PDB file of C-alpha atoms in Angstrom:
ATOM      1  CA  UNK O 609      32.859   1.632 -22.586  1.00 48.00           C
ATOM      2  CA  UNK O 610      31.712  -0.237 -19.740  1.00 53.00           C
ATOM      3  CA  UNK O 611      33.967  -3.024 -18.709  1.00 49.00           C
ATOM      4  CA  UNK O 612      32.743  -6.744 -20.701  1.00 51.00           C
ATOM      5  CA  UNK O 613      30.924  -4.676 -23.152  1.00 56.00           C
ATOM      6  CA  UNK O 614      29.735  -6.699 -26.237  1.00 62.00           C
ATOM      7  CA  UNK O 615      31.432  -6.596 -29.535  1.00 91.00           C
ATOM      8  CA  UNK O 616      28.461  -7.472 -31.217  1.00 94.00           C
ATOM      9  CA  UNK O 617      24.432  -6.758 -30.635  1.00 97.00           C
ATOM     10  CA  UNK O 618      21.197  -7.774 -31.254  1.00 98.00           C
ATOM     11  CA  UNK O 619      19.067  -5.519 -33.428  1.00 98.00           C
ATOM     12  CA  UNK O 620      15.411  -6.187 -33.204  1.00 98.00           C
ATOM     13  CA  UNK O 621      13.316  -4.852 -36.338  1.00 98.00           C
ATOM     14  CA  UNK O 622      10.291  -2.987 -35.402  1.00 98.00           C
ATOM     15  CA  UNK O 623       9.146  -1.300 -38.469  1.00 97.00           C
ATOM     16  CA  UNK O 624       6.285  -3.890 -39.457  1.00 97.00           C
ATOM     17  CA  UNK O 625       4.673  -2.819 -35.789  1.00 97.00           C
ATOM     18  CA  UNK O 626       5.969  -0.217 -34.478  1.00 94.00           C
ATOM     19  CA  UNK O 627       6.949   1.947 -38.035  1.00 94.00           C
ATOM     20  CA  UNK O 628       3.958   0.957 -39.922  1.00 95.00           C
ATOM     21  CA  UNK O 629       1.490   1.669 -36.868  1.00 91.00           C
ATOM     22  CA  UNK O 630       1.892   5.706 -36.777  1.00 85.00           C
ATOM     23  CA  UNK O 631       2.105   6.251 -40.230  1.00 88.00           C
ATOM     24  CA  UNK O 632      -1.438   7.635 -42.110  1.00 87.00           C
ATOM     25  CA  UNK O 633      -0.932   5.033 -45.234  1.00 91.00           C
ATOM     26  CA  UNK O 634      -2.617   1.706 -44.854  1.00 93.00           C
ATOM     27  CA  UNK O 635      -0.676  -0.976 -46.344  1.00 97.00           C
ATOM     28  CA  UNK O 636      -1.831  -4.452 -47.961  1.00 97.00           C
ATOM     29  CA  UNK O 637      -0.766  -7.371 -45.859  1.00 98.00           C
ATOM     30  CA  UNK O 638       1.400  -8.536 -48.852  1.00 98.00           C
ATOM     31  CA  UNK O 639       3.387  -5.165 -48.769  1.00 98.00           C
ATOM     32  CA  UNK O 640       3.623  -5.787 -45.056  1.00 98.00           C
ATOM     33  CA  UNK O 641       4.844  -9.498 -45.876  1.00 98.00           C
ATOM     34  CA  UNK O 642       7.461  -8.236 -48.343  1.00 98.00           C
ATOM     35  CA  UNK O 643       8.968  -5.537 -45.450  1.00 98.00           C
ATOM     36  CA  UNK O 644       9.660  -8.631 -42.961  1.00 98.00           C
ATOM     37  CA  UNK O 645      10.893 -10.868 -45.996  1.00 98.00           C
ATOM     38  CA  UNK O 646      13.259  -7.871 -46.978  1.00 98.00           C
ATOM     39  CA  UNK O 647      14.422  -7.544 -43.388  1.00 98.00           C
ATOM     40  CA  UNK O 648      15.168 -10.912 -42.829  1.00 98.00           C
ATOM     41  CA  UNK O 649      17.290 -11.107 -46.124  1.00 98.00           C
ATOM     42  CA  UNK O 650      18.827  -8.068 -44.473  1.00 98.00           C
ATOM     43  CA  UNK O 651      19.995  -9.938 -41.799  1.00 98.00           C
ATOM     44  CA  UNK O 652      17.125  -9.480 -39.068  1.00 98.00           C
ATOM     45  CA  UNK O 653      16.678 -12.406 -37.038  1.00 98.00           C
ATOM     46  CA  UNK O 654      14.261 -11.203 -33.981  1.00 98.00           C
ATOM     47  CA  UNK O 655      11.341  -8.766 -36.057  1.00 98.00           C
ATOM     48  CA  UNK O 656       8.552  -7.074 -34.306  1.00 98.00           C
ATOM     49  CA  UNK O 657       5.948  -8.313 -36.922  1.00 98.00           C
ATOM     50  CA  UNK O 658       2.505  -7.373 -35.822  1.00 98.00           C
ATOM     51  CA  UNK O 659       0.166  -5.395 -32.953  1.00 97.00           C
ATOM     52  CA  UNK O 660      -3.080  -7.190 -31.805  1.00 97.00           C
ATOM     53  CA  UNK O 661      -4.194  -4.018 -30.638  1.00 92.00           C
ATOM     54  CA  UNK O 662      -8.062  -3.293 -31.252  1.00 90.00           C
ATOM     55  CA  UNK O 663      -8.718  -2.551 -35.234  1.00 91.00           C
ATOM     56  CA  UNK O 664     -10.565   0.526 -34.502  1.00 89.00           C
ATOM     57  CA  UNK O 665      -8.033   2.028 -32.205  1.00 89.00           C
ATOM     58  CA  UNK O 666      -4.898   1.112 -34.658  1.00 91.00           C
ATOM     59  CA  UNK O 667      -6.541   0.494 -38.139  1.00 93.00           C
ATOM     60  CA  UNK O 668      -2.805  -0.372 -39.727  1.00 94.00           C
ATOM     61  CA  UNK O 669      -2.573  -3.486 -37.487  1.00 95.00           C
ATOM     62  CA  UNK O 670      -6.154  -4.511 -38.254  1.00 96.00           C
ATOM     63  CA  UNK O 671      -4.802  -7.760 -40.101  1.00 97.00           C
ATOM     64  CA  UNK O 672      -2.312  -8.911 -37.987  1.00 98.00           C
ATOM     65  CA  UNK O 673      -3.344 -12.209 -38.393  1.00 98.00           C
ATOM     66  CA  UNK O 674      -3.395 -12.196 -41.934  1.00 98.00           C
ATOM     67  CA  UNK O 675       0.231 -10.961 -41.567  1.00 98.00           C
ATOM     68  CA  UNK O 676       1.214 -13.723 -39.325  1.00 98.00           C
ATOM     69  CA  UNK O 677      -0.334 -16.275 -41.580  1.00 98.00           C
ATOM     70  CA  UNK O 678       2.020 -15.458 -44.294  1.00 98.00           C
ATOM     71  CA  UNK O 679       5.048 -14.666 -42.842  1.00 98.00           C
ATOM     72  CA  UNK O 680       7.721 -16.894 -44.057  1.00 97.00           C
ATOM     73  CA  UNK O 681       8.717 -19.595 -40.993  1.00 95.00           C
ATOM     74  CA  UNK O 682      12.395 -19.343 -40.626  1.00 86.00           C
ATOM     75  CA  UNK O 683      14.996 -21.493 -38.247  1.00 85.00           C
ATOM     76  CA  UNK O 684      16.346 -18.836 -36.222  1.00 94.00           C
ATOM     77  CA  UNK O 685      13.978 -15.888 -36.407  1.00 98.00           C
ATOM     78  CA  UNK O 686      11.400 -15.069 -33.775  1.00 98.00           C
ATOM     79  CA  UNK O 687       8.812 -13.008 -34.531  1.00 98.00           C
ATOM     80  CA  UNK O 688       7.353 -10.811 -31.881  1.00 98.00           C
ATOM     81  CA  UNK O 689       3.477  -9.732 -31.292  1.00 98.00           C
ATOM     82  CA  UNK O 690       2.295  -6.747 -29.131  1.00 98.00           C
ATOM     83  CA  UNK O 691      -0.293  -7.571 -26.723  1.00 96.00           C
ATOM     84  CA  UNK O 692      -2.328  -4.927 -24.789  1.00 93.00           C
ATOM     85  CA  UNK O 693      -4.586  -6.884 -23.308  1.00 94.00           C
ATOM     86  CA  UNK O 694      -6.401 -10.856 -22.571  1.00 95.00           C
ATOM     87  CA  UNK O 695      -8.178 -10.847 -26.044  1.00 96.00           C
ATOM     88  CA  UNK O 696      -4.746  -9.484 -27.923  1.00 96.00           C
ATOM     89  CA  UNK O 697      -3.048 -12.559 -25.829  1.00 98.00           C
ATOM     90  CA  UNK O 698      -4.862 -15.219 -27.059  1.00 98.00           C
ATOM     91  CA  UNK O 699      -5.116 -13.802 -31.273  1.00 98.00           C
ATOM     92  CA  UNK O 700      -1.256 -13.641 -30.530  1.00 98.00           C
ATOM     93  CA  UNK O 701      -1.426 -17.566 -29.728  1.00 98.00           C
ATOM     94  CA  UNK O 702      -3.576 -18.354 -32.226  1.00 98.00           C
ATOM     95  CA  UNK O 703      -2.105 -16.617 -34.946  1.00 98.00           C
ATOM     96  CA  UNK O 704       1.769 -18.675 -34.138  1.00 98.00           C
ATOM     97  CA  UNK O 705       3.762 -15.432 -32.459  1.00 98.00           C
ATOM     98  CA  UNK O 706       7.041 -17.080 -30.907  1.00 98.00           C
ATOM     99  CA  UNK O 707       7.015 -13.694 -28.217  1.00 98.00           C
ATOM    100  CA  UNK O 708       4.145 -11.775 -26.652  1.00 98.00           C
ATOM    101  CA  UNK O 709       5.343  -8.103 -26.010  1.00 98.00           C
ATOM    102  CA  UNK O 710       3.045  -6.614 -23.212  1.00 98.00           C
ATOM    103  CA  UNK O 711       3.914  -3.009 -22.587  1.00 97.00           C
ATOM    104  CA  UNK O 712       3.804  -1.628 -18.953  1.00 98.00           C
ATOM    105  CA  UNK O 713       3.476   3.011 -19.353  1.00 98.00           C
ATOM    106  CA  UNK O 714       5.219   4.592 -16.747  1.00 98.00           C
ATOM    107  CA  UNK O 715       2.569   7.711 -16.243  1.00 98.00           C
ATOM    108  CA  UNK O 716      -0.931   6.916 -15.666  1.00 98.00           C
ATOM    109  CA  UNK O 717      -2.023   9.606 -18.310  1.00 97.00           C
ATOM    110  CA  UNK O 718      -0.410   7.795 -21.041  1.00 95.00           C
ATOM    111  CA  UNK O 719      -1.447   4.880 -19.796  1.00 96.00           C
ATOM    112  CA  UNK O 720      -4.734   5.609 -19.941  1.00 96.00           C
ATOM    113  CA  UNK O 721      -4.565   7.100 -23.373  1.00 92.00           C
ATOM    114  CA  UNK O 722      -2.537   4.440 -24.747  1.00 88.00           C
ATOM    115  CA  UNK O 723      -4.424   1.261 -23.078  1.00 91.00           C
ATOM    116  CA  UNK O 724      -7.124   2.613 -21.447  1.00 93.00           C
ATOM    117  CA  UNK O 725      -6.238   1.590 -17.416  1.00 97.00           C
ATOM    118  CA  UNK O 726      -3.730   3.034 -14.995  1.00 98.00           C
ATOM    119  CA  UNK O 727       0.104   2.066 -14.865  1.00 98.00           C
ATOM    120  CA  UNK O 728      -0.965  -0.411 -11.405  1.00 98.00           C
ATOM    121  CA  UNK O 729      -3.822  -2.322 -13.838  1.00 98.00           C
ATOM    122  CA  UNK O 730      -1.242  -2.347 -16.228  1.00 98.00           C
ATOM    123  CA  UNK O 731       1.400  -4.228 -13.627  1.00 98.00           C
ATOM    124  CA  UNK O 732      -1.712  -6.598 -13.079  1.00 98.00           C
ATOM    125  CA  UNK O 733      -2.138  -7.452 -16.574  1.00 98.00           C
ATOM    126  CA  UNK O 734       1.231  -8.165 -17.040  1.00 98.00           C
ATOM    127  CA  UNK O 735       1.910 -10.841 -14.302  1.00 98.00           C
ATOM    128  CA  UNK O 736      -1.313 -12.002 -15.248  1.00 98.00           C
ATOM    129  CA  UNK O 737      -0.350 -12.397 -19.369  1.00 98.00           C
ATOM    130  CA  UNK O 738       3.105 -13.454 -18.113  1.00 98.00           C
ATOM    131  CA  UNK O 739       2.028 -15.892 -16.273  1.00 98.00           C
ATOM    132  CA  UNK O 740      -0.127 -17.161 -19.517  1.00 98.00           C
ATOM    133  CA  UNK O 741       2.744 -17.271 -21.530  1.00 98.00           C
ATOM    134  CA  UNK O 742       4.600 -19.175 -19.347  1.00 98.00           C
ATOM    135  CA  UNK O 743       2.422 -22.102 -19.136  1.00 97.00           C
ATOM    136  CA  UNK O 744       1.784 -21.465 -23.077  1.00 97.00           C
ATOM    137  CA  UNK O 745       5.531 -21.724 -24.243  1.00 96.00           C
ATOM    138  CA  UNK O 746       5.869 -18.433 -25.264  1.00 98.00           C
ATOM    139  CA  UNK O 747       8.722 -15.972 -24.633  1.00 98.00           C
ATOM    140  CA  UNK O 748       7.368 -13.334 -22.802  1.00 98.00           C
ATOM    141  CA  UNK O 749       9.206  -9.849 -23.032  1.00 98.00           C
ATOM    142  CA  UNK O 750       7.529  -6.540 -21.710  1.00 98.00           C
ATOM    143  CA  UNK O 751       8.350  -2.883 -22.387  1.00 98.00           C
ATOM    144  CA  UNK O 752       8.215   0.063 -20.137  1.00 98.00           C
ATOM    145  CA  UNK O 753       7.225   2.767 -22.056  1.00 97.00           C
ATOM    146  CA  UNK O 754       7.188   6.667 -21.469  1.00 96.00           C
ATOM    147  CA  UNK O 755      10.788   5.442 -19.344  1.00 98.00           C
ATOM    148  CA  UNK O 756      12.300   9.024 -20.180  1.00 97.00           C
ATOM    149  CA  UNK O 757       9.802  11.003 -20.218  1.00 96.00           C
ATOM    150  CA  UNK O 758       5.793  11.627 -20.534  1.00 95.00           C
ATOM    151  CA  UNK O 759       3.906  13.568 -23.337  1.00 91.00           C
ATOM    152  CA  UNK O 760       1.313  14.418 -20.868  1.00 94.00           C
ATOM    153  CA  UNK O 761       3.286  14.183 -17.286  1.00 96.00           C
ATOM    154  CA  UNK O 762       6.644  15.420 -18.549  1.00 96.00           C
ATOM    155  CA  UNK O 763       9.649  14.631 -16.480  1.00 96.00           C
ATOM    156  CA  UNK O 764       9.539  10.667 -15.427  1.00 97.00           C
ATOM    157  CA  UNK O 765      12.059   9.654 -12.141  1.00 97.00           C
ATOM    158  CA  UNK O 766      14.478   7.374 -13.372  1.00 97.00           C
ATOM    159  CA  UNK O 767      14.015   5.708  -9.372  1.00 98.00           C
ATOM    160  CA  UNK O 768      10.154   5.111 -10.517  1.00 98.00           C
ATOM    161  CA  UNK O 769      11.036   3.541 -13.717  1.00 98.00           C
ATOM    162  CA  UNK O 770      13.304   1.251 -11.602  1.00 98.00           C
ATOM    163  CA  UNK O 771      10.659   0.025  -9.179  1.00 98.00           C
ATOM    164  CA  UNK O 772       8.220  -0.507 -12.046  1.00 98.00           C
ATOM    165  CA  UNK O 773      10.974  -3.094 -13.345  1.00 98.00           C
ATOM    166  CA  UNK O 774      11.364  -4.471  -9.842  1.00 98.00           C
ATOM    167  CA  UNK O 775       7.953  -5.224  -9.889  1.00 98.00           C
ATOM    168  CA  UNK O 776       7.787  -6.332 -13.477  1.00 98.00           C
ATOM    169  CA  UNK O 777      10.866  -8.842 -12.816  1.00 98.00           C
ATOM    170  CA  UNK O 778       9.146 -10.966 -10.013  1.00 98.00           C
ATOM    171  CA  UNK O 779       6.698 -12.094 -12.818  1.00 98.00           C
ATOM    172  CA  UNK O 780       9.817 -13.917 -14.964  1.00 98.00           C
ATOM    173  CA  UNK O 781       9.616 -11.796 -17.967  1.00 98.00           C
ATOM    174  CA  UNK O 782      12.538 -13.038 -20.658  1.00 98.00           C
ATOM    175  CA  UNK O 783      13.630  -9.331 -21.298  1.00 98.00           C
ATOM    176  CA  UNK O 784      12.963  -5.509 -20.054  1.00 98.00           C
ATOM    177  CA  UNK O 785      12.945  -2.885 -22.734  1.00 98.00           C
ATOM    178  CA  UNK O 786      13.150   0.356 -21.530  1.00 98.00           C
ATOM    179  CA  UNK O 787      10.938   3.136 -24.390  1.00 98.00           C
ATOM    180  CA  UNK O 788      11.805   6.189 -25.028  1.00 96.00           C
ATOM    181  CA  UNK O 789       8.365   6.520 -26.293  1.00 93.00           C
ATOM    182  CA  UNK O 790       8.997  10.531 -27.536  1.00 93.00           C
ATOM    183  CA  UNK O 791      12.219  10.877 -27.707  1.00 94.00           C
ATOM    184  CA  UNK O 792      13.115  12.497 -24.846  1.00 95.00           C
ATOM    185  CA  UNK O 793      15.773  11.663 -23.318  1.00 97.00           C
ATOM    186  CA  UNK O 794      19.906  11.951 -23.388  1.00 98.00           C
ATOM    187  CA  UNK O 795      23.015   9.710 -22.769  1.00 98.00           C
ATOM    188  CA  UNK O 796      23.187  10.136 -18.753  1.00 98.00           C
ATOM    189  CA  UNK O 797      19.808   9.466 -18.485  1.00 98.00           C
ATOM    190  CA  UNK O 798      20.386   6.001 -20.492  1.00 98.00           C
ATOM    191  CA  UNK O 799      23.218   5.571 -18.098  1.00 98.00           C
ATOM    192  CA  UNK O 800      21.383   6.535 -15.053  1.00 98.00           C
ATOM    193  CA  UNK O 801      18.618   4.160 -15.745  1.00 98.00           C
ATOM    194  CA  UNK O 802      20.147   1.039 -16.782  1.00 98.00           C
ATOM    195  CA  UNK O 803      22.234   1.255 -14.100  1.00 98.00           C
ATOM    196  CA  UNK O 804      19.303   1.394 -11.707  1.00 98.00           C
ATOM    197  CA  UNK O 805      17.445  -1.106 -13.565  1.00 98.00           C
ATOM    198  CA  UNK O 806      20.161  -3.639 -13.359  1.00 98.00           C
ATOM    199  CA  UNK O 807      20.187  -3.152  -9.632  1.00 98.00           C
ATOM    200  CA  UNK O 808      16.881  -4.252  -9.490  1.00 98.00           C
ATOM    201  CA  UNK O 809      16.538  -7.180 -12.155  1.00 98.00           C
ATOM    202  CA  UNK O 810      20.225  -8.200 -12.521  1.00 98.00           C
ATOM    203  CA  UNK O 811      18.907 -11.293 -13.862  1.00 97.00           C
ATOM    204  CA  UNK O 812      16.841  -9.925 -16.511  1.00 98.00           C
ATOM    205  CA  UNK O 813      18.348  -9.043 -20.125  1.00 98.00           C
ATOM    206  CA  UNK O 814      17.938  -5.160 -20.651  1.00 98.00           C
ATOM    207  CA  UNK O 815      16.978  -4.120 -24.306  1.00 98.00           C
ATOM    208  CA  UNK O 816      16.017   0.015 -25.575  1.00 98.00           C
ATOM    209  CA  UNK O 817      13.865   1.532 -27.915  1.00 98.00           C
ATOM    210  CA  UNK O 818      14.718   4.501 -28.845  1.00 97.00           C
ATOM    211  CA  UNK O 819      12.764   7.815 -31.044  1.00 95.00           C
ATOM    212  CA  UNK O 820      14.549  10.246 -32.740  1.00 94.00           C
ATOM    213  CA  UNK O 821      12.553  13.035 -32.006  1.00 93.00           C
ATOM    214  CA  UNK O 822      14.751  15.417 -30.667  1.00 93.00           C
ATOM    215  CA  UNK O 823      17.754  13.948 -32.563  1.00 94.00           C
ATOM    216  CA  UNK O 824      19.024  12.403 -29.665  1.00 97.00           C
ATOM    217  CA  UNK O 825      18.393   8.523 -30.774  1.00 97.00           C
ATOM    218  CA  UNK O 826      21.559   7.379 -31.992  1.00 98.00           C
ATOM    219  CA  UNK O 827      23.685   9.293 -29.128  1.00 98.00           C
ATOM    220  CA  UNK O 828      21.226   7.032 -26.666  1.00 98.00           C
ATOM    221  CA  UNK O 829      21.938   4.277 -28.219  1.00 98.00           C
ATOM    222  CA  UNK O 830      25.561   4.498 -28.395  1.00 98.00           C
ATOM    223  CA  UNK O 831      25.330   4.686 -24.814  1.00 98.00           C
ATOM    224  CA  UNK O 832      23.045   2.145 -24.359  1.00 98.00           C
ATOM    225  CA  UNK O 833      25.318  -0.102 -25.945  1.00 97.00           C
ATOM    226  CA  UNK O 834      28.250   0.593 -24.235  1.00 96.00           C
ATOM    227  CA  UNK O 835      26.201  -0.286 -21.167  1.00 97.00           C
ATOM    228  CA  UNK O 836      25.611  -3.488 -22.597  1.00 96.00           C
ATOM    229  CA  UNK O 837      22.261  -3.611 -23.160  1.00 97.00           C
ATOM    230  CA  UNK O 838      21.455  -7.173 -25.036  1.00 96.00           C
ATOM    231  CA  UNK O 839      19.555  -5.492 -28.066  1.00 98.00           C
ATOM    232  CA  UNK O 840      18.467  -2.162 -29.469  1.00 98.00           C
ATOM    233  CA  UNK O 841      15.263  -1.420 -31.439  1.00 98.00           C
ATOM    234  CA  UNK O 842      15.248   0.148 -35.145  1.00 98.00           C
ATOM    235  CA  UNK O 843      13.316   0.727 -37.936  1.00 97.00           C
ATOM    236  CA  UNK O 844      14.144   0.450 -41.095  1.00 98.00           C
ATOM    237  CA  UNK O 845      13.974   3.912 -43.046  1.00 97.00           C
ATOM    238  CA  UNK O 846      13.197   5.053 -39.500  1.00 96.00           C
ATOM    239  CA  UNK O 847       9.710   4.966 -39.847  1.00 94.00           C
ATOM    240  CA  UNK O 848       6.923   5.016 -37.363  1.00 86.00           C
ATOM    241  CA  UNK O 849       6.205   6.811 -33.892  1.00 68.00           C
ATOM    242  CA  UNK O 850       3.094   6.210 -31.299  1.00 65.00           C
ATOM    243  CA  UNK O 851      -0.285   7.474 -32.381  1.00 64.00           C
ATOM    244  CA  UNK O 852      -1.176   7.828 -28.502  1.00 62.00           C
ATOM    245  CA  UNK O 853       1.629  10.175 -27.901  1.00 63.00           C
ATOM    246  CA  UNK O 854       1.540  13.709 -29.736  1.00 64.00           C
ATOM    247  CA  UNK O 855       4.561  14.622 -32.009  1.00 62.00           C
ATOM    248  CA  UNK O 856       5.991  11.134 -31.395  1.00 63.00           C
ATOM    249  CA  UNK O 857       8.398  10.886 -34.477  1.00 70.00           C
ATOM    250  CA  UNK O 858      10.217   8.043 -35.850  1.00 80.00           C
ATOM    251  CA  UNK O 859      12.182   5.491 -34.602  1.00 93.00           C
ATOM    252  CA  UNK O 860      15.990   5.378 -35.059  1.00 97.00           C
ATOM    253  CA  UNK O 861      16.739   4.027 -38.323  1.00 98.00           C
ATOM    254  CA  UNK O 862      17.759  -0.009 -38.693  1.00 98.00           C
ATOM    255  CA  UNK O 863      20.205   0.965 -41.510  1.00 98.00           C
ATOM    256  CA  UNK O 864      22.324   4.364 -39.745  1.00 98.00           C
ATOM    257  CA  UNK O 865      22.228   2.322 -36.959  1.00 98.00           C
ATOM    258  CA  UNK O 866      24.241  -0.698 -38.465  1.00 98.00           C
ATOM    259  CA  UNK O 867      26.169   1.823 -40.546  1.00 98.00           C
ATOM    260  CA  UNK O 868      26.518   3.619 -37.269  1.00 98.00           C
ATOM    261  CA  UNK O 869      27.633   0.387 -35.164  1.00 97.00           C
ATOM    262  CA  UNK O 870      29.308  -1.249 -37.772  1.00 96.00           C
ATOM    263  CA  UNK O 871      31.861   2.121 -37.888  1.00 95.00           C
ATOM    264  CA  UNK O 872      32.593   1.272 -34.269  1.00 96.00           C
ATOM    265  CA  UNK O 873      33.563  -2.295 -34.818  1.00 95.00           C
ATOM    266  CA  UNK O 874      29.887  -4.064 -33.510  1.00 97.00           C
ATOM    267  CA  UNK O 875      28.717  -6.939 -35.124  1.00 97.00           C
ATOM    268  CA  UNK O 876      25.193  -6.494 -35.760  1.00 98.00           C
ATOM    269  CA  UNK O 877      24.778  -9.186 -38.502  1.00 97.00           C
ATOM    270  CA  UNK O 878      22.945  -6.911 -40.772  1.00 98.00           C
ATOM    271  CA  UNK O 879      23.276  -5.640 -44.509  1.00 98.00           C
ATOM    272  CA  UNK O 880      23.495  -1.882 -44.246  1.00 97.00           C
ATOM    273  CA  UNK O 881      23.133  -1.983 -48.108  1.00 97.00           C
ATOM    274  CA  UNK O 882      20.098  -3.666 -47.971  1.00 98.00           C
ATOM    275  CA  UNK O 883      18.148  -2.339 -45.110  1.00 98.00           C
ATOM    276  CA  UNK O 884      18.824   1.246 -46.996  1.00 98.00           C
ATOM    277  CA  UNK O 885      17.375   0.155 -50.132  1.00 98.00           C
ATOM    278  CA  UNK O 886      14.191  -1.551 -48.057  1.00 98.00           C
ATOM    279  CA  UNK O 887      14.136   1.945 -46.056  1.00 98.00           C
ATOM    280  CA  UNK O 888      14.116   3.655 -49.900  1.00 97.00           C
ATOM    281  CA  UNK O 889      11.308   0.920 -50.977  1.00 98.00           C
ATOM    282  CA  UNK O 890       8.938   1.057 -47.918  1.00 97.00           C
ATOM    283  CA  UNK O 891       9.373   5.298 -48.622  1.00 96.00           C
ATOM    284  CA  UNK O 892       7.511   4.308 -51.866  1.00 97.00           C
ATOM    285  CA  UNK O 893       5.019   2.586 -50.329  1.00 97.00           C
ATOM    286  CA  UNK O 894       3.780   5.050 -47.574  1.00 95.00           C
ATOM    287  CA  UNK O 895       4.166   8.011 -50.343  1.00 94.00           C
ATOM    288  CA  UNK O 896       6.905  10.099 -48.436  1.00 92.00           C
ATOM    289  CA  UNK O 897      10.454  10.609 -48.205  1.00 93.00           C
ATOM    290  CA  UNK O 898      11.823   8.351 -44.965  1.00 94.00           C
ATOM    291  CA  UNK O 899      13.884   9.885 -42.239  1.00 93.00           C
ATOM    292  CA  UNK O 900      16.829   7.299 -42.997  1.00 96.00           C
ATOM    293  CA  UNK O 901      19.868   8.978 -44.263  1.00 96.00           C
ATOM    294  CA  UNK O 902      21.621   6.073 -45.257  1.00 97.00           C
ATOM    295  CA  UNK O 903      19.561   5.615 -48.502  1.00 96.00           C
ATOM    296  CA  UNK O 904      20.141   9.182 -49.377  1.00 95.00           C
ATOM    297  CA  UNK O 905      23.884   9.194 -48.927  1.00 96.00           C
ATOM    298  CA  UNK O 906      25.083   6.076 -49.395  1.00 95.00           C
ATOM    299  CA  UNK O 907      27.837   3.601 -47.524  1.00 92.00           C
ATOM    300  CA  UNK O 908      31.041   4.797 -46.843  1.00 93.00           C
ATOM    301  CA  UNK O 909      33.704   3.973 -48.672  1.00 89.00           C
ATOM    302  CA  UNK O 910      30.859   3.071 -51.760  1.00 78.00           C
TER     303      UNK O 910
END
């Protein structure tokens, strides 16, 4: 473990966004309410609530603002919007998002698939959104996605993924996430590139998202961690995936990550007990069994 590594971490909740937005089901705003109420009595406290993505590209987050409208307004918990473009900026505004998310692909391919313009446009959009949300009051976080590897391009350089955060740093953003957008990569390559990231934005806090596509998402982000990253992403029942990116399975699981990290001895803050029964409950909803093994097997000790 590296040397001043945290005893404790933040655990940001993606599952409203980033869970719901690959699966096939379309869920009633209310059902979406009820997930972010359920992970907030869980213990979440930063939840990635909503995409403002276009309706016809990403039909689940077609009533984001509906979402947003009814969420229930905490002390203490920030909810976070995805913005792909101007227009998503300013529904984020309007609809009350305390963080704009604006996502930065490493391969132009993807990019192009995902947001329709080439990794440099999407440098220009973020400095340009960034500085928006500056002068707006709003935290402003951005996510490098496709950092471990490309659908389309395959192998990404870890030294290109670094230069894109250079780049993304001069415009102030409040965190870097680095994506494993397919679930590609493995522990050295975690090490490698936060390592070469930090060289490059030392001032920046460092946060990864990891898939579990090739079952290699909690082993990344046991390494992440003892990197010290300030925050992993999870969602609960491990849900979700990109629709952009082809066999882009789900997330790593919110609750066998806390049982995971808990085990350890990291604070996370979360109910384990909880999050499993929300992973069993949002199962339900979608119609299919989740990838979450916690709900199957149950805490240990019981």
């Amino acid at each position: 473990m590296q040397a001043g590594s945290p005893s404790r971490i933040e655990v940001v909740e993606v599952g409203p966004r980033d869970g719901l937005q690959n699966e096939s089901a379309l869920l009633s705003a209310e059902t979406k309410v009820e997930l972010i109420e359920r992970a907030i009595a869980a213990g979440a406290r930063r939840i990635e609530a909503v995409s403002f993505a276009h309706p016809r590209r990403v039909p689940q987050m077609a009533d984001a603002e509906q979402v947003m409208a009814a969420v229930p307004r905490s002390d203490g918990v920030s909810y976070i919007g995805l913005v792909l473009n101007g227009r998503g900026f300013d529904r984020a505004l309007d609809a009350g998002v305390d963080e704009v998310n604006v996502v930065v692909v490493a391969t132009d391919t993807f990019s192009e698939r995902n947001q329709g313009m080439s990794t440099e446009q999407g440098l220009a959009l973020w400095a340009e959104l960034a500085a928006r949300a500056h002068r707006e009051g709003v935290r402003p976080t951005v996510t490098i996605a496709a950092s471990f590897g490309c659908p389309f391009e395959g192998t990404v350089s870890a030294a290109h993924v670094a230069e894109l955060a250079r780049r993304i740093a001069e415009s102030g953003p409040a965190e870097i996430a680095l994506a494993d957008t397919i679930g590609a990569g493995v522990p050295t390559q975690v090490v490698d590139l936060l390592a070469r990231t930090r060289e490059v934005a030392p001032a920046v806090p460092l946060r990864c998202h990891f898939h579990n596509t090739r079952n290699t998402g909690y082993a990344n982000a046991v390494a992440a961690f003892q990197e010290g990253v300030a925050a992993l992403d999870a969602s609960v029942g491990g849900i979700g995936g990109c629709p952009f990116a082809p066999n882009a399975t789900g997330n790593i699981a919110t609750e066998d990550l806390e049982y995971l990290l808990t085990g350890m001895g990291v604070h996370t803050g979360l109910d384990g007990r909880a999050l499993a029964e929300t992973g069993t409950w949002i199962g339900a909803r979608l119609g299919k069994e989740v990838p979450a093994l916690l709900g199957k097997a149950g805490t240990f000790p019981g």
